[in-house]
Amino acid sequence: MSGQDGVRLNVGSARMGWHRTSGVTLDRVENIGSPAGPLFMIHVRKGGRAELPCDVHTADPTDRVVLVLWYKDGVGAPIYSYDSRKSKMNQVRDWADKKSLGGRAHFDLQASPAELVIDSVKADDEGLYRCRVDFKKSPTRNARTNLTVVVPPHTPAILSTDTGQPVWTTVGPYNEGESMSLICEVNGGKPTPRVTWWMNGRLLDDVSERPRPHLVTNRLTINHLTRSHLQANLVCEASNSNNSLPVKSDIKIEMNFKPLSVNILGSREPLSAGKKYELVCQSVGARPSASLTWWLDGVQLTNASTSTASSGNITLSTLTFVPKDSDGGKYLKCLSESPVIQHTPLEDKWRLEVYYTPKVQLALGSNLSPEEIKEGDDVYFECNVRANPWVYKVVWHHNGMHVNHNVSAGVIVSNQSLVIQRVKRHQTGLYTCVASNIEGDGQSNAVNLRVQYAPVCAAGQIHVYGAARHEEVSVTCRLDAVPPVVHFYWRFNSSGDVVDIAESHVATQGLQSSLSYVARTELDYGTLLCWGENHLGRQREPCVYKVVPAGPPDPPDNCSLINQTTETLRVKCQPGYDGGLLQKFIIEAYEAETMRLILNISENSVPDFSLRGLESGASYLLFIYGANEKGISEKKQLQGYTLKDVAEKRTAQVRPPPEELVSITPILAVVVGVVGSLVLVAIVAVVVVSLKRKNRPRNKNITLHIQTSLADTRDLDDKNPDLIPSNASSPTGSGGERGGGGGEGSIVGVGSGIDVEHKPPTTPEEGGFGSVHICASVPYPTNVVYSTYPRAPRGVPAPNPQEGELMYAELAFPPGASYPPGTLPRRKPDHTIYAQLDHGVPGMPSTVPCVPVSSGGMIECPTSGLMGGNLGGSVAGVLSGSVCPGMGVGISTMAAPTTLCPPAPVSAMADINRMAYTPAPPPHGFGGHPLTPPVLPEEDEQVTPDTPLMKNPKESEV
């Protein structure tokens, strides 16, 4: 038989017992001859389900049950009835006494045997029940059932003997070795329950006590708690029936333990100073977690974190430790102690060894005074080192550069010392020493060596200043000196004389002096010298600055395409002469077909241009030029092409048929033939012209027209700086005196083939300024000559000047502006003399003492005049101011005369139109611009009388 409580039924032949998991026991005793029928014994736990058996089976299959009645404790009235007399079996009527059973009972006829089921059994349901069964044919049958209701005891309560308070889940904590006493109390229960103590499934105590009715107790005592009792499960159990589960309460024992051991983990190798380390200390056996602390030489370290292993028996403390070099030799300790048990802490200690980079201290020698070191003194440094492990090398640095041992240079490196013998000013600066060991390099403090010295020129200065006449320019002189208390001196050097400049034109601040300089005439262009002086002495060599005439720059040189892509072109050039002023560079890009301006880019530093955003596969004309405040240079033209796009190439990979290639070949042959013919004709023409020039007669009489007056001498002189000024103070006297009364500033030509004119020529035919003119300004009465023609690179041949060109350079102050006062005490130059020359014949040799110089009988006399070089030699007879036999030509000049005296039968002016300078490289210092300043020659490159005056003449606008 089974019910909803999972009842198991055991039946015997004479005695049957049913054991149910719901706490129900059914026993059947057959009483032979008893009219009341068999007796069944049933035990049901309170609140459980009672199933009272009633046998309704009959041997006659045609018979059936018509009425079932249940009685309790001999009461005459039934408490439950099952009636099927007036209906079929599936249409029965049942009834239950509401007072005793209510709605908790029903009769289960389908069970075997049939049974009266009572749910939620109460204590009042206990009693003797009788079942009466009436059959339609068979006789009435009775069966008895004794129902016993078992009342389980209440849940045991565990109390602490120390406090008398209930203990619910844990007891303690108890320290290791202490004793523990607990009481378990159980109330109620029918029959009286049995109370026992269990630990981890093992019975500890089963002796119960009943101090009063309905109360049962059991006292448990453990005299010495050990580590095995930690988290032990103590159970107090109460049971009053074998048919019901016992009630119980359980708790766990909580305990405290002292640590068993402590260790600092790791290999304990030397530590590196400044490096972060994670040091771990482990403590085993403590409960709760041990308190771990770190100590260094008696000082507690606080930057540690503590963690506990999952087992709870191991405690770890991690110390973040950054050792210092001073920690070497100290003891690092880890202490472990229980936070709740008083005991002596356990400790583990480690003697630290700390490696660190060398600690270096640099100082000057003890007997040196840093403020009194001068050039030529001996200096030494001492490098004091502290390191672990010891250093394996020491190196020295001066301003960040390595100092090498060099006895010949006076630098001696010895272990931890540096000696500098006869110290020089360039050895001024910061000195450091670096010591190295396996931990790294230790750099010392920087010691500033201050060497006192007399003033010298500072580096990185502007040494060439461009300025127009009457234009004020500020020339800055910067010096280096220690101490920096300097007095400045300024002088102007024109290679002929030296002029001291008044201090009223000078503004000085510290080691810098600025001179406001104004060049009124051509003679004021030259070299400025700047000196300084402090208490150690005067500057040995002055700072040199050149003031040159300012003008437009030269065009950039060597322009080339250095990169071509589908959209970009890169052009790079070499800067040309800047004209004495700050210049910038400009490139203009035009479409080759339409000449439409595409790009205009300027660069301030170097002519290096990147042209971006161009059309692929296109042709462009590029114009590159320089510009400054005085104007722009000539434009250099360059043609560039962008590459075709790759995609475009792929879509056009169609080759022409062979017929088209064949038709193009003859055209190319014709073009090549024509070009070759033209080149051949040009070569033949050049050869013929050269032969004719060599065979031209040289004794040809010409007429020299010399202009002796100007409409506005001052205006022309201002606008034409490149003129040959006359000088009335010349030792040779005026031109009139030598030339037969030509008057001051006049030029008279005398000789067999020379016509003398007193009126100025005004047409090219008369030799006036309408023809070819050389207007040369000669500001220096030395062998340095100022050229009016552009300077070409050395080694590059210059084209011969063409006839009819006017070689003229203009340097003038802006019209209408007032002229600032001049810096130098110069007198105004005398009238200007103009000479008309032809550029057809190379110049004659320069002047030397009066000796025969050619087979034609030419002689030259001593001179120190202005017209050195080929040009001076060629026109010496005209411009010397001396009288040659048979000629009577006299010209007044500023310096000593140069006389070229041909014999009487041959005129020095035989072919004046062919007498010109020989194209040759200019002397050192001559610029490539018409306004290029004179530059003093280097020591190994002196200007000689044979040095050509000019090269690459260029037409200038008048």
CSV table of C-alpha atoms in Angstrom, one decimal, residues 10 20 72 130 164 194 225 315 374 458 479 513 516 530 557 562 597 604 620 674 679 682 691 705 711 789 799 817 925:
chain,number,residue,atom,x,y,z
A,10,ASN,CA,5.4,-5.0,5.3
A,20,ARG,CA,6.1,4.1,6.4
A,72,LYS,CA,-14.2,5.5,17.3
A,130,ARG,CA,-13.6,0.1,14.1
A,164,GLY,CA,23.6,30.9,29.4
A,194,ARG,CA,16.3,10.9,23.9
A,225,LEU,CA,40.6,22.0,22.6
A,315,THR,CA,48.9,34.7,5.6
A,374,LYS,CA,93.0,83.4,-16.7
A,458,ALA,CA,81.7,86.6,-31.4
A,479,LEU,CA,82.3,90.4,-28.7
A,513,SER,CA,78.2,97.9,-29.9
A,516,SER,CA,75.0,104.1,-37.2
A,530,CYS,CA,85.8,97.1,-34.3
A,557,ASP,CA,72.2,79.2,-59.9
A,562,ILE,CA,65.2,66.8,-58.4
A,597,LEU,CA,50.0,81.3,-63.8
A,604,ASN,CA,62.9,82.9,-47.2
A,620,TYR,CA,55.0,73.8,-67.1
A,674,VAL,CA,69.1,70.4,-90.4
A,679,VAL,CA,75.8,73.7,-85.9
A,682,ALA,CA,78.0,78.3,-86.7
A,691,LEU,CA,90.9,84.8,-88.0
A,705,HIS,CA,85.7,112.4,-78.3
A,711,ALA,CA,74.5,119.6,-67.7
A,789,TYR,CA,80.3,94.3,-64.1
A,799,PRO,CA,80.8,86.6,-73.1
A,817,ALA,CA,64.4,112.1,-49.2
A,925,GLY,CA,86.6,89.9,-53.5
